[in-house]
Short mmCIF file of C-alpha atoms and ligand atoms in Angstrom, two decimals:
data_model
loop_
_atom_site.label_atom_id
_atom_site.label_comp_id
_atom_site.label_asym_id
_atom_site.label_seq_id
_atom_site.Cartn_x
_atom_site.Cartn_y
_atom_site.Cartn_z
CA UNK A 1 -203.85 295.93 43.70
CA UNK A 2 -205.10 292.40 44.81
CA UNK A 3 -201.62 291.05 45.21
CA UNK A 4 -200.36 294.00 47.31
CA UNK A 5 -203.79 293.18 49.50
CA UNK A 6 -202.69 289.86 50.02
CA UNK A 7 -198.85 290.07 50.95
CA UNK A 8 -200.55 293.09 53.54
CA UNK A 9 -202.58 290.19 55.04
CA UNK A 10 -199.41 287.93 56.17
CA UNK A 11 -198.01 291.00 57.91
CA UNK A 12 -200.24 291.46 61.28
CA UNK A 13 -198.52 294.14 62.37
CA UNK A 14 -199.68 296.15 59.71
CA UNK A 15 -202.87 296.11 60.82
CA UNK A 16 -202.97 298.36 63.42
CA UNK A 17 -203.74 302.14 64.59
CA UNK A 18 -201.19 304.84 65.82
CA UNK A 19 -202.53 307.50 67.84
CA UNK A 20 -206.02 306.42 66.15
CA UNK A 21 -204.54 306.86 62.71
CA UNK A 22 -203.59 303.62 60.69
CA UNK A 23 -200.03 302.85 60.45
CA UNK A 24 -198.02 303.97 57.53
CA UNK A 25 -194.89 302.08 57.95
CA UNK A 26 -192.06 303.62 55.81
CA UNK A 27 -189.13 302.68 57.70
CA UNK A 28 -188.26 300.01 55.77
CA UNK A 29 -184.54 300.90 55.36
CA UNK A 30 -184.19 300.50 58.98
CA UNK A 31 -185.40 297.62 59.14
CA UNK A 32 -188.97 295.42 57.67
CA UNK A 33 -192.12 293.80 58.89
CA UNK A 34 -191.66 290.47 59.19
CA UNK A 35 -194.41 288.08 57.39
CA UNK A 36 -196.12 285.06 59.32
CA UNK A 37 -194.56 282.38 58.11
CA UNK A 38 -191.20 283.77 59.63
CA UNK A 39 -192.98 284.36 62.84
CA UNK A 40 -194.35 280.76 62.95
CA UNK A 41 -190.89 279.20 61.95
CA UNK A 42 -189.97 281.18 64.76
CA UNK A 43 -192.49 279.95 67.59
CA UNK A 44 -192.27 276.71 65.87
CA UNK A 45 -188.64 276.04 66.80
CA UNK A 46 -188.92 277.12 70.19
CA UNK A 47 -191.60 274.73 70.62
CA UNK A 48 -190.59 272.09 68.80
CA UNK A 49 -187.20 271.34 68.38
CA UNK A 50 -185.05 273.97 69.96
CA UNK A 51 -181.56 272.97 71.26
CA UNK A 52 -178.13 273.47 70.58
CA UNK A 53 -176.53 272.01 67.43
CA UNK A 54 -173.49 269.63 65.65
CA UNK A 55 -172.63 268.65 68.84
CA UNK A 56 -175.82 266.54 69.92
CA UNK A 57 -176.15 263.00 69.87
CA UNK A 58 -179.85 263.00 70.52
CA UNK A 59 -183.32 263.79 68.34
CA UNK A 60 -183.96 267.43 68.85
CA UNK A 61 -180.27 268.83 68.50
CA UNK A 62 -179.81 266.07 65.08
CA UNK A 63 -183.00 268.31 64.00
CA UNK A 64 -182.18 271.50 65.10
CA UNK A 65 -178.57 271.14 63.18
CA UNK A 66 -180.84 270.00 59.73
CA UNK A 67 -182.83 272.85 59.99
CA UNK A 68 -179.76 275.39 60.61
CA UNK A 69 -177.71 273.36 57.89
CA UNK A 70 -180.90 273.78 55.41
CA UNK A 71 -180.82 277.79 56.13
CA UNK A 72 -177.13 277.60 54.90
CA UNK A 73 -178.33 275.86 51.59
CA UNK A 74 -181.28 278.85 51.15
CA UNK A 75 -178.50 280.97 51.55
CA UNK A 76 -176.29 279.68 48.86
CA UNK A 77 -179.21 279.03 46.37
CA UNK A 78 -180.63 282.41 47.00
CA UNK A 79 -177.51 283.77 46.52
CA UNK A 80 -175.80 281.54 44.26
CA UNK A 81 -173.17 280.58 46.14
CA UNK A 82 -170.65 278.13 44.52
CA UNK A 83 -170.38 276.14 48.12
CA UNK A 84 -172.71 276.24 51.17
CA UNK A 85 -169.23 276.14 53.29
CA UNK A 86 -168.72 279.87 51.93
CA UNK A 87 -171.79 281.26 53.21
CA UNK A 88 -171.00 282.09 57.25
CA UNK A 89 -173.79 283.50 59.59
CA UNK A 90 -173.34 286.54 61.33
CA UNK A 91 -175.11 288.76 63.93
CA UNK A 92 -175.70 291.19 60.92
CA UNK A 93 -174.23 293.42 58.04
CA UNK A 94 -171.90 294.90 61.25
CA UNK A 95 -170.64 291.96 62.42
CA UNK A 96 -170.36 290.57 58.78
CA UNK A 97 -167.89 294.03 58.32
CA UNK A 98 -166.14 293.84 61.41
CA UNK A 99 -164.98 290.37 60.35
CA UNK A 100 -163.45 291.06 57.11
CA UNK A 101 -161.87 294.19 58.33
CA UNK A 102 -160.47 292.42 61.32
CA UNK A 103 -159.58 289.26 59.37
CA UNK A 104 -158.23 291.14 56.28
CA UNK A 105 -156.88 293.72 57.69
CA UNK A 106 -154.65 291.45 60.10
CA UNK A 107 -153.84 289.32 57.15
CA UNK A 108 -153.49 291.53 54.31
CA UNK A 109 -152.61 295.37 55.12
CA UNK A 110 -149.53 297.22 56.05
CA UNK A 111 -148.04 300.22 55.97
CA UNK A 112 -148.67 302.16 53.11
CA UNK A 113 -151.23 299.83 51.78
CA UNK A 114 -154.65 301.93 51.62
CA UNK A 115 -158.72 300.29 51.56
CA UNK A 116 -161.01 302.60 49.32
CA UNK A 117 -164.68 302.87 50.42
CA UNK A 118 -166.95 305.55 49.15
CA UNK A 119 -168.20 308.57 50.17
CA UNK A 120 -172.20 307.15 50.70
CA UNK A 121 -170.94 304.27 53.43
CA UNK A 122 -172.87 303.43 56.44
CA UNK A 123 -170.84 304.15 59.71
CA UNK A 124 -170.81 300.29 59.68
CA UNK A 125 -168.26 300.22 56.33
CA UNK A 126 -166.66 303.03 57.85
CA UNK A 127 -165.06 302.42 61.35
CA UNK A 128 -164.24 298.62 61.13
CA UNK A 129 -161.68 299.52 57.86
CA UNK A 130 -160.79 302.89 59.80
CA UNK A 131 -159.85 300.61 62.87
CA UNK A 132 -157.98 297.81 60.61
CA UNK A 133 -156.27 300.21 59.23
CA UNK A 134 -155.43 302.42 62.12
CA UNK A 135 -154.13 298.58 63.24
CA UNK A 136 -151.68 298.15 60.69
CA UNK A 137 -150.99 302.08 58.96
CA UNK A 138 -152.76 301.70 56.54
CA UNK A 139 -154.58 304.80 54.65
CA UNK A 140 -158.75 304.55 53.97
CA UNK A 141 -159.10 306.24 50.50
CA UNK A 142 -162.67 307.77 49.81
CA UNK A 143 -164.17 307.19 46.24
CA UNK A 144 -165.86 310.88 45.69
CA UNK A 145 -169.60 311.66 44.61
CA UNK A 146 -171.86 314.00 42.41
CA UNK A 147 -174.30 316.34 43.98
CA UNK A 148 -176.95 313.40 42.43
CA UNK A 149 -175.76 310.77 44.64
CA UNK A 150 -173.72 308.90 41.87
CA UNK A 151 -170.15 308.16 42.11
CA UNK A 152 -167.53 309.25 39.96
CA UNK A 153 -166.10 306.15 37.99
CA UNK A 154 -162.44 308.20 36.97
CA UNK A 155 -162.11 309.06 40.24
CA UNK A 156 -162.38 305.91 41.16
CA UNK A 157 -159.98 303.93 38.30
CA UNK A 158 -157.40 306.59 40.01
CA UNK A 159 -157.68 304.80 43.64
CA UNK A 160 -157.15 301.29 42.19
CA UNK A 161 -153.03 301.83 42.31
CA UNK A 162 -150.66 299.45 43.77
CA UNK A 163 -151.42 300.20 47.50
CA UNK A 164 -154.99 299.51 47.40
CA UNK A 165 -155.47 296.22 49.04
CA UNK A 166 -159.41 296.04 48.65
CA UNK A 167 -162.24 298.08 47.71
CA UNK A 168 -165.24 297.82 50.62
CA UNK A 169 -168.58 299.55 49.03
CA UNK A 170 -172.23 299.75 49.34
CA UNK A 171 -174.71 298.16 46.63
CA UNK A 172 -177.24 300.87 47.19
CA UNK A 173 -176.88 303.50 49.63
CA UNK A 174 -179.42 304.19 52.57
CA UNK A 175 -179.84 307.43 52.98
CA UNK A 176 -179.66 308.24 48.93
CA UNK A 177 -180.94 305.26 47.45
CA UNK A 178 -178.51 305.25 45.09
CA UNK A 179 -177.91 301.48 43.14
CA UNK A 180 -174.63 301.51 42.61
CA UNK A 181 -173.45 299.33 39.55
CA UNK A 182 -171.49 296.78 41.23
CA UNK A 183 -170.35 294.44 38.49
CA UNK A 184 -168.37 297.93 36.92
CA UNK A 185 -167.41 298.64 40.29
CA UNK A 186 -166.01 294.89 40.77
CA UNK A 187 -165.11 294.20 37.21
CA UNK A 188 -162.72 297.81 37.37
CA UNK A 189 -160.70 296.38 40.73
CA UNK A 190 -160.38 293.30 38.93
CA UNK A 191 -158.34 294.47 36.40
CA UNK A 192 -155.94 295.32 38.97
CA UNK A 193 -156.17 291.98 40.85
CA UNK A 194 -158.07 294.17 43.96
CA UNK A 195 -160.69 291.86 45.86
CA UNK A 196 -164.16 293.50 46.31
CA UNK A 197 -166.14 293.44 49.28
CA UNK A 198 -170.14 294.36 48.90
CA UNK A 199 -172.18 295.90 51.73
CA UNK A 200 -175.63 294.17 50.41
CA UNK A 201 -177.70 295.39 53.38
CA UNK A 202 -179.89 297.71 51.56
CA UNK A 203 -180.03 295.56 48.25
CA UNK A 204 -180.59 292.69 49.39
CA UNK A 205 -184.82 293.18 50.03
CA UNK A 206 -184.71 294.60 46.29
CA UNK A 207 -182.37 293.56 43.84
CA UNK A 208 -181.12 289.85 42.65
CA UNK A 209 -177.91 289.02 43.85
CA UNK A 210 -176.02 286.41 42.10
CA UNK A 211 -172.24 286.43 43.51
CA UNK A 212 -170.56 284.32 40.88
CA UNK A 213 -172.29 286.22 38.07
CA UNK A 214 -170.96 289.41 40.16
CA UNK A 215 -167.51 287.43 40.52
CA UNK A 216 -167.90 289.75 44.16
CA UNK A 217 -165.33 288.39 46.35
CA UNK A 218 -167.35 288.85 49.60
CA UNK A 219 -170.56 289.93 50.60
CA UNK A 220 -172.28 290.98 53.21
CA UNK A 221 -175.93 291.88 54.48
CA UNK A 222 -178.65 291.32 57.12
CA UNK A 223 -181.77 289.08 57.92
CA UNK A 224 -183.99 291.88 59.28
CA UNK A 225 -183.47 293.98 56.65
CA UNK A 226 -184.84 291.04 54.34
CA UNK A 227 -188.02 290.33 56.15
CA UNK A 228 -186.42 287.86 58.54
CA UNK A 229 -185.56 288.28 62.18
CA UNK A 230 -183.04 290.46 64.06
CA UNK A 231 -179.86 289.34 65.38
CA UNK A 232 -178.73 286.83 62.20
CA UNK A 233 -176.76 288.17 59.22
CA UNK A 234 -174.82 286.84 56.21
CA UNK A 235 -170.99 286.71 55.16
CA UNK A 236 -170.24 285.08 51.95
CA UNK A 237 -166.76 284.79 50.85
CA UNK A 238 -165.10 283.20 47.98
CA UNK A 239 -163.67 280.17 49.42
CA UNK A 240 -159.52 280.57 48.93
CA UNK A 241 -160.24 284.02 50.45
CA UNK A 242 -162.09 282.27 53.21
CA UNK A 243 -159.23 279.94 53.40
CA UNK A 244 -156.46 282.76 53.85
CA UNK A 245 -158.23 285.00 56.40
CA UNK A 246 -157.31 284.13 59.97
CA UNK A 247 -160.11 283.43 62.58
CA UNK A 248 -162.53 286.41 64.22
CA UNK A 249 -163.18 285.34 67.08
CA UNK A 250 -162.06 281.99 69.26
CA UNK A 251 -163.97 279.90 71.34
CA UNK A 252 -166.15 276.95 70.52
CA UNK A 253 -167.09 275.52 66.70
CA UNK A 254 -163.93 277.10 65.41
CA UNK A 255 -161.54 274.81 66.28
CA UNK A 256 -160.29 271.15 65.32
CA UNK A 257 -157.98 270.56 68.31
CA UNK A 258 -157.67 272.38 71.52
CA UNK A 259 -154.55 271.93 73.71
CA UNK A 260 -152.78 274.56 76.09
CA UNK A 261 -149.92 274.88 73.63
CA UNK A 262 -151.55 274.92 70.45
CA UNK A 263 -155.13 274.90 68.61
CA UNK A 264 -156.06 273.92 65.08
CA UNK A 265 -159.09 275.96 63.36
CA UNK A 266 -161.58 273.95 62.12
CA UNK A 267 -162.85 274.35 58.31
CA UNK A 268 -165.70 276.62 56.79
CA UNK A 269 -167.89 277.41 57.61
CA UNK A 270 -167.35 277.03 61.35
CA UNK A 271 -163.99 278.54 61.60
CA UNK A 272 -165.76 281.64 61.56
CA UNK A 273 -168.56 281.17 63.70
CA UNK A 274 -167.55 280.94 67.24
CA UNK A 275 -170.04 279.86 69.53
CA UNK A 276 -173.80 279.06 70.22
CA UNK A 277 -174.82 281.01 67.01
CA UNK A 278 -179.05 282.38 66.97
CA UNK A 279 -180.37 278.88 65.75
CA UNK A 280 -183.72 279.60 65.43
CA UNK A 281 -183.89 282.98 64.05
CA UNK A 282 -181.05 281.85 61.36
CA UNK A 283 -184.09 279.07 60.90
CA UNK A 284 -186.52 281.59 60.45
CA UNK A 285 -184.47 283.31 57.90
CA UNK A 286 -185.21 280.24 55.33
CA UNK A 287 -188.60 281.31 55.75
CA UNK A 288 -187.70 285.30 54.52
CA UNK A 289 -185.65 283.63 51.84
CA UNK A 290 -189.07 281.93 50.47
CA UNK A 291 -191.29 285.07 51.08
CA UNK A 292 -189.25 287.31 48.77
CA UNK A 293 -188.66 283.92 46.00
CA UNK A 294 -192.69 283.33 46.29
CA UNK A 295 -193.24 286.53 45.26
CA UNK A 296 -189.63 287.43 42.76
CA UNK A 297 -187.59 290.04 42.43
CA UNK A 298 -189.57 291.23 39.04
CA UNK A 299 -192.20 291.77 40.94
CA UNK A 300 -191.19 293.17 43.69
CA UNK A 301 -189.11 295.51 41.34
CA UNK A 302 -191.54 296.48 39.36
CA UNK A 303 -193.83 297.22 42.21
CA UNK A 304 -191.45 299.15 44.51
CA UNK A 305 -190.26 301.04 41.29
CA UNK A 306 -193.26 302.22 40.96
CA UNK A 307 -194.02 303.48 44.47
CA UNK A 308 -189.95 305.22 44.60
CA UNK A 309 -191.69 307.13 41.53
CA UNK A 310 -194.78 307.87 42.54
CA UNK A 311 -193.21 309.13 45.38
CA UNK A 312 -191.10 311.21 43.62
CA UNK A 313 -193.46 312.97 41.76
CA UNK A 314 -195.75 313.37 44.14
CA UNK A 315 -193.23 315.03 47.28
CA UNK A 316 -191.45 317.34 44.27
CA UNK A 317 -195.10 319.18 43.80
CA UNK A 318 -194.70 320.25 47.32
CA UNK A 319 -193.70 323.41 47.25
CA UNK A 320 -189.64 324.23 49.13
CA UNK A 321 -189.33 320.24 49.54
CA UNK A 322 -185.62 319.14 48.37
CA UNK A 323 -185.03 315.58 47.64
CA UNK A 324 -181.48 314.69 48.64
CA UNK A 325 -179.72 311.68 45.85
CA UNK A 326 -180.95 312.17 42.70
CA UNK A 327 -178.87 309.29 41.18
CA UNK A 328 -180.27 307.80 37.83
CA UNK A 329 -180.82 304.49 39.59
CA UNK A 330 -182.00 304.31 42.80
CA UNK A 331 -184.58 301.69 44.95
CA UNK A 332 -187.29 302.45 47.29
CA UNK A 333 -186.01 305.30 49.13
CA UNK A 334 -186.73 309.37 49.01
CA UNK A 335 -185.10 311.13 51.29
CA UNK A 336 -186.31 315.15 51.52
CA UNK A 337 -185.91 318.29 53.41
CA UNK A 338 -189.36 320.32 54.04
CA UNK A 339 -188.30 323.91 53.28
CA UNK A 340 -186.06 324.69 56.44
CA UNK A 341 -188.16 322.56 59.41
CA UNK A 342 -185.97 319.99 61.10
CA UNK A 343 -186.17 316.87 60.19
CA UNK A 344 -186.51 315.67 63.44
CA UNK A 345 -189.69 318.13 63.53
CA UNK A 346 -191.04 316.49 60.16
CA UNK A 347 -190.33 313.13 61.55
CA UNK A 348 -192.64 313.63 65.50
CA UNK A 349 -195.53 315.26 63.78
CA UNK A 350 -195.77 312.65 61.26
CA UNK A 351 -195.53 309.87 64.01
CA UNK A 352 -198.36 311.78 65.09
CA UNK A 353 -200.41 311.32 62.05
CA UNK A 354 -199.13 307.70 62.24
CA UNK A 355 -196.46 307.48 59.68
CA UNK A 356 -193.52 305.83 60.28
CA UNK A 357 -189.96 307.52 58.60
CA UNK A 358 -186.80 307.62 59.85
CA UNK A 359 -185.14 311.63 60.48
CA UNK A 360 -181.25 312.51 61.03
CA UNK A 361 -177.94 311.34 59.23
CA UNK A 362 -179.03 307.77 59.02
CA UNK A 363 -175.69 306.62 60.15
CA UNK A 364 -173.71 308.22 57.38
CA UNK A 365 -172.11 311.36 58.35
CA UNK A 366 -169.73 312.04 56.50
CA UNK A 367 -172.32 312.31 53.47
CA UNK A 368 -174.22 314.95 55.48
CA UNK A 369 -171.09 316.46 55.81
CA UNK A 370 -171.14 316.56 51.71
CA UNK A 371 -174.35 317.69 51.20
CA UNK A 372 -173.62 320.30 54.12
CA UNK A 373 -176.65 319.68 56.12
CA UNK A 374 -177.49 317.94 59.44
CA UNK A 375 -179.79 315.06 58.32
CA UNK A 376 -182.82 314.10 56.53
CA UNK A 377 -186.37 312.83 56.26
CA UNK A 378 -186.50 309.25 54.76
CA UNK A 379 -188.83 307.51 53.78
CA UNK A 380 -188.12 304.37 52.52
CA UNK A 381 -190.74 301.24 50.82
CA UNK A 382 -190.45 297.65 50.80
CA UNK A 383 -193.31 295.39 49.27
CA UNK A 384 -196.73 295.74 51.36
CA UNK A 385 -196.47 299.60 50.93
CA UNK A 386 -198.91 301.71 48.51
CA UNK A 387 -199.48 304.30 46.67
CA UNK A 388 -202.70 305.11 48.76
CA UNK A 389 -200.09 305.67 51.94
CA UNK A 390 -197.97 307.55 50.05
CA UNK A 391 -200.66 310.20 49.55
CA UNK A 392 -201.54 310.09 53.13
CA UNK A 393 -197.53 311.21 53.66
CA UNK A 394 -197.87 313.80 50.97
CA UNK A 395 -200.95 315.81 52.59
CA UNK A 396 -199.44 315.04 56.13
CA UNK A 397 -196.75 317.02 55.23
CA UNK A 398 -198.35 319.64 53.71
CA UNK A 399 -200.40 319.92 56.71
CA UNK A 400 -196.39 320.38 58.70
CA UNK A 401 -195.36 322.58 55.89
CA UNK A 402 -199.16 324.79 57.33
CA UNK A 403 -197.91 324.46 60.63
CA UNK A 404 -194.63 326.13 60.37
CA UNK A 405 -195.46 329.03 58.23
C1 LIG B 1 -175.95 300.27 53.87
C2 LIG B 1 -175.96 299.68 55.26
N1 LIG B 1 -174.89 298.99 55.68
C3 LIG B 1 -174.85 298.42 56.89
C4 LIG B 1 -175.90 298.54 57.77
C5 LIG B 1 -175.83 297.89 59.11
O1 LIG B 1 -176.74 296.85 59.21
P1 LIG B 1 -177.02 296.13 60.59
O2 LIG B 1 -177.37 297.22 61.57
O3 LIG B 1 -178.15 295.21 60.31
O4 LIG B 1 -175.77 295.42 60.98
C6 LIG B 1 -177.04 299.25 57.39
C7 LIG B 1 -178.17 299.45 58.31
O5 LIG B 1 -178.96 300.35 58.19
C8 LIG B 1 -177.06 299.83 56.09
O6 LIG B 1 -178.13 300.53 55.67
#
């Protein structure tokens, strides 16, 4: 496809050999290649207008702050966002997490009071509620799953009681690619006045995320996960919940008034963002934003649909190879056991042949612990990838399947 041929051209680091093999790059999930134009925003700030911002009274910090303030407005476009003041930059999905759990948790949970996640959560929507509630004896509550990766909505309704103070979930699940549906999920703890917190780090590269169509009370996800650098991620929040949670973390930009007695927080956004934050790589993210919009989320559906089942079909003719989340919905992710070889086995001979996947529990063990094995093989798509490299991945592993019989 001429379209696919020309979003492969603005990634250069596509274009390159692996032990004399052209790169297949299927860890997507973990994190994705990064176009030009967010690689010249990049070396463009640092050598043009870098500096430290809303403090400066001269040129380069007055343009640095526009630029960083513009990012925020992306944000809340892209995202639609009632107020730019809700959206609050992060170091990533993690950070976004540890926040609310931190901030919630100290001003919302007690004894008694429990936080329901579900089964398919990344360690990163696991331990920060486990430690907030740990923090103030509260109970984590676990939303169950079928064997295809779905969950199970009456299991669910029977969490949403009195003590739950807040449901924290994934949009679509890593390792599983399971979509979850989110407005059910969000409209169901409504009904029972229970705020909603999304993890939108795998979604967000995929699927159109509108948070007042949602109604999701916060959000959360990651630049380089988007196409944008490392090291900058997203919080949005609703802005009376914004309002009620107490401050993360202290030190500069969050406060209004600073004596030895007493400070004052300052407003949102910057009451939650302590610090120098990463200027130019939260820059750089504006420049993500308008890769995926240039191209829309139609297309890039439509496309990485149709790689997810191509894939599909293609892996399930191998003979002994088990695809693990079979869910009815899923997005640009197959993850597979090769008869009984070890993942990590799979995963070193493919590097080999140049492929890029990502092997073991993919930071979710307690799903593993479900599906009673030790990890898997993932491979997971995003935009530039092909059919064409999918079929190199398909004989590859026929050719580890040969080597272990
Ligand atoms: C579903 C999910 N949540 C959270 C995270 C954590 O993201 P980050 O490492 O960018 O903070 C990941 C990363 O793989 C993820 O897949």
């Amino acid at each position: 496809m001429d379209f696919i041929k020309d979003i492969r051209s603005q990634f250069p680091i596509l274009d390159q050999e692996i032990y004399g093999k052209p790169l297949v790059y299927f860890d997507n999930a973990a994190t994705n290649q990064k176009p030009l134009r967010v690689i010249d925003a990049l070396d463009n700030y640092y050598k043009t207008i870098n500096s430290n911002i809303h403090r400066g009274v001269h040129l380069l910090s007055q343009q640095a702050t526009g630029a960083f303030e513009e990012s925020r407005k992306t944000v809340q476009n892209f995202i639609n966002a009632q107020y730019a003041h809700e959206i609050i930059f992060t170091r990533g999905t993690t950070e976004s997490i540890n926040l609310v759990a931190a901030a919630f948790g100290k001003k919302f949970l007690k004894t008694g009071d429990t936080v329901v996640i579900s089964t398919m959560e990344h360690h990163s929507n696991i331990v920060p509620w486990q430690m907030a509630c740990e923090a103030y004896g509260a109970k984590l509550k676990v939303i169950p799953i079928e064997e295809t990766g779905s969950i199970i909505f009456e299991e669910f309704e029977k969490l949403l009681d009195g003590s739950c103070k807040i449901v924290a979930i994934t949009h679509v699940s890593n390792t599983l690619g399971t979509v979850n549906d989110i407005k059910k999920i969000i409209d169901m703890a409504h009904n029972h006045n229970i705020p909603v917190m999304i993890d939108g780090a795998q979604s967000i590269s995929h699927i159109k995320i509108d948070v007042q169509e949602l109604d999701c009370d916060l959000l959360c996800f990651s630049s380089h996960k988007m196409y944008g650098p490392m090291g900058v991620g997203v919080l949005y929040g609703k802005e009376n919940l914004l309002n009620e949670l107490p401050p993360y973390q202290g030190g500069g930009e969050m406060i209004k008034t600073v004596t030895f007695e007493k400070t004052t927080y300052n407003e949102l956004p910057f009451k939650f963002e302590a610090g120098t934050p990463n200027v130019g790589d939260v820059i750089a993210l504006k420049e993500a934003i308008d890769f995926i919009l240039s191209i829309g989320y139609n297309k890039i559906a439509t496309h990485e649909d149709h790689l997810l089942n191509y894939a599909t079909a293609q892996l399930l003719k191998i003979d002994k190879l088990r695809i693990i989340g079979t869910a009815p919905y899923k997005t640009s992710v197959v993850s597979f056991l090769l008869d009984n070889i070890h993942p990590y086995d799979v995963g070193i001979i493919l590097d080999k042949l140049g492929i890029a996947v990502r092997t073991g529990h993919h930071c979710t063990q307690p799903l593993m612990d479900f599906y009673k094995i030790p990890g898997t093989v993932r491979a997971s798509f995003a935009i530039y990838n092909t059919t064409q490299e999918i079929d190199i991945l398909v004989e590859a592993l026929k050719k580890v399947k040969i080597m272990f019989e």
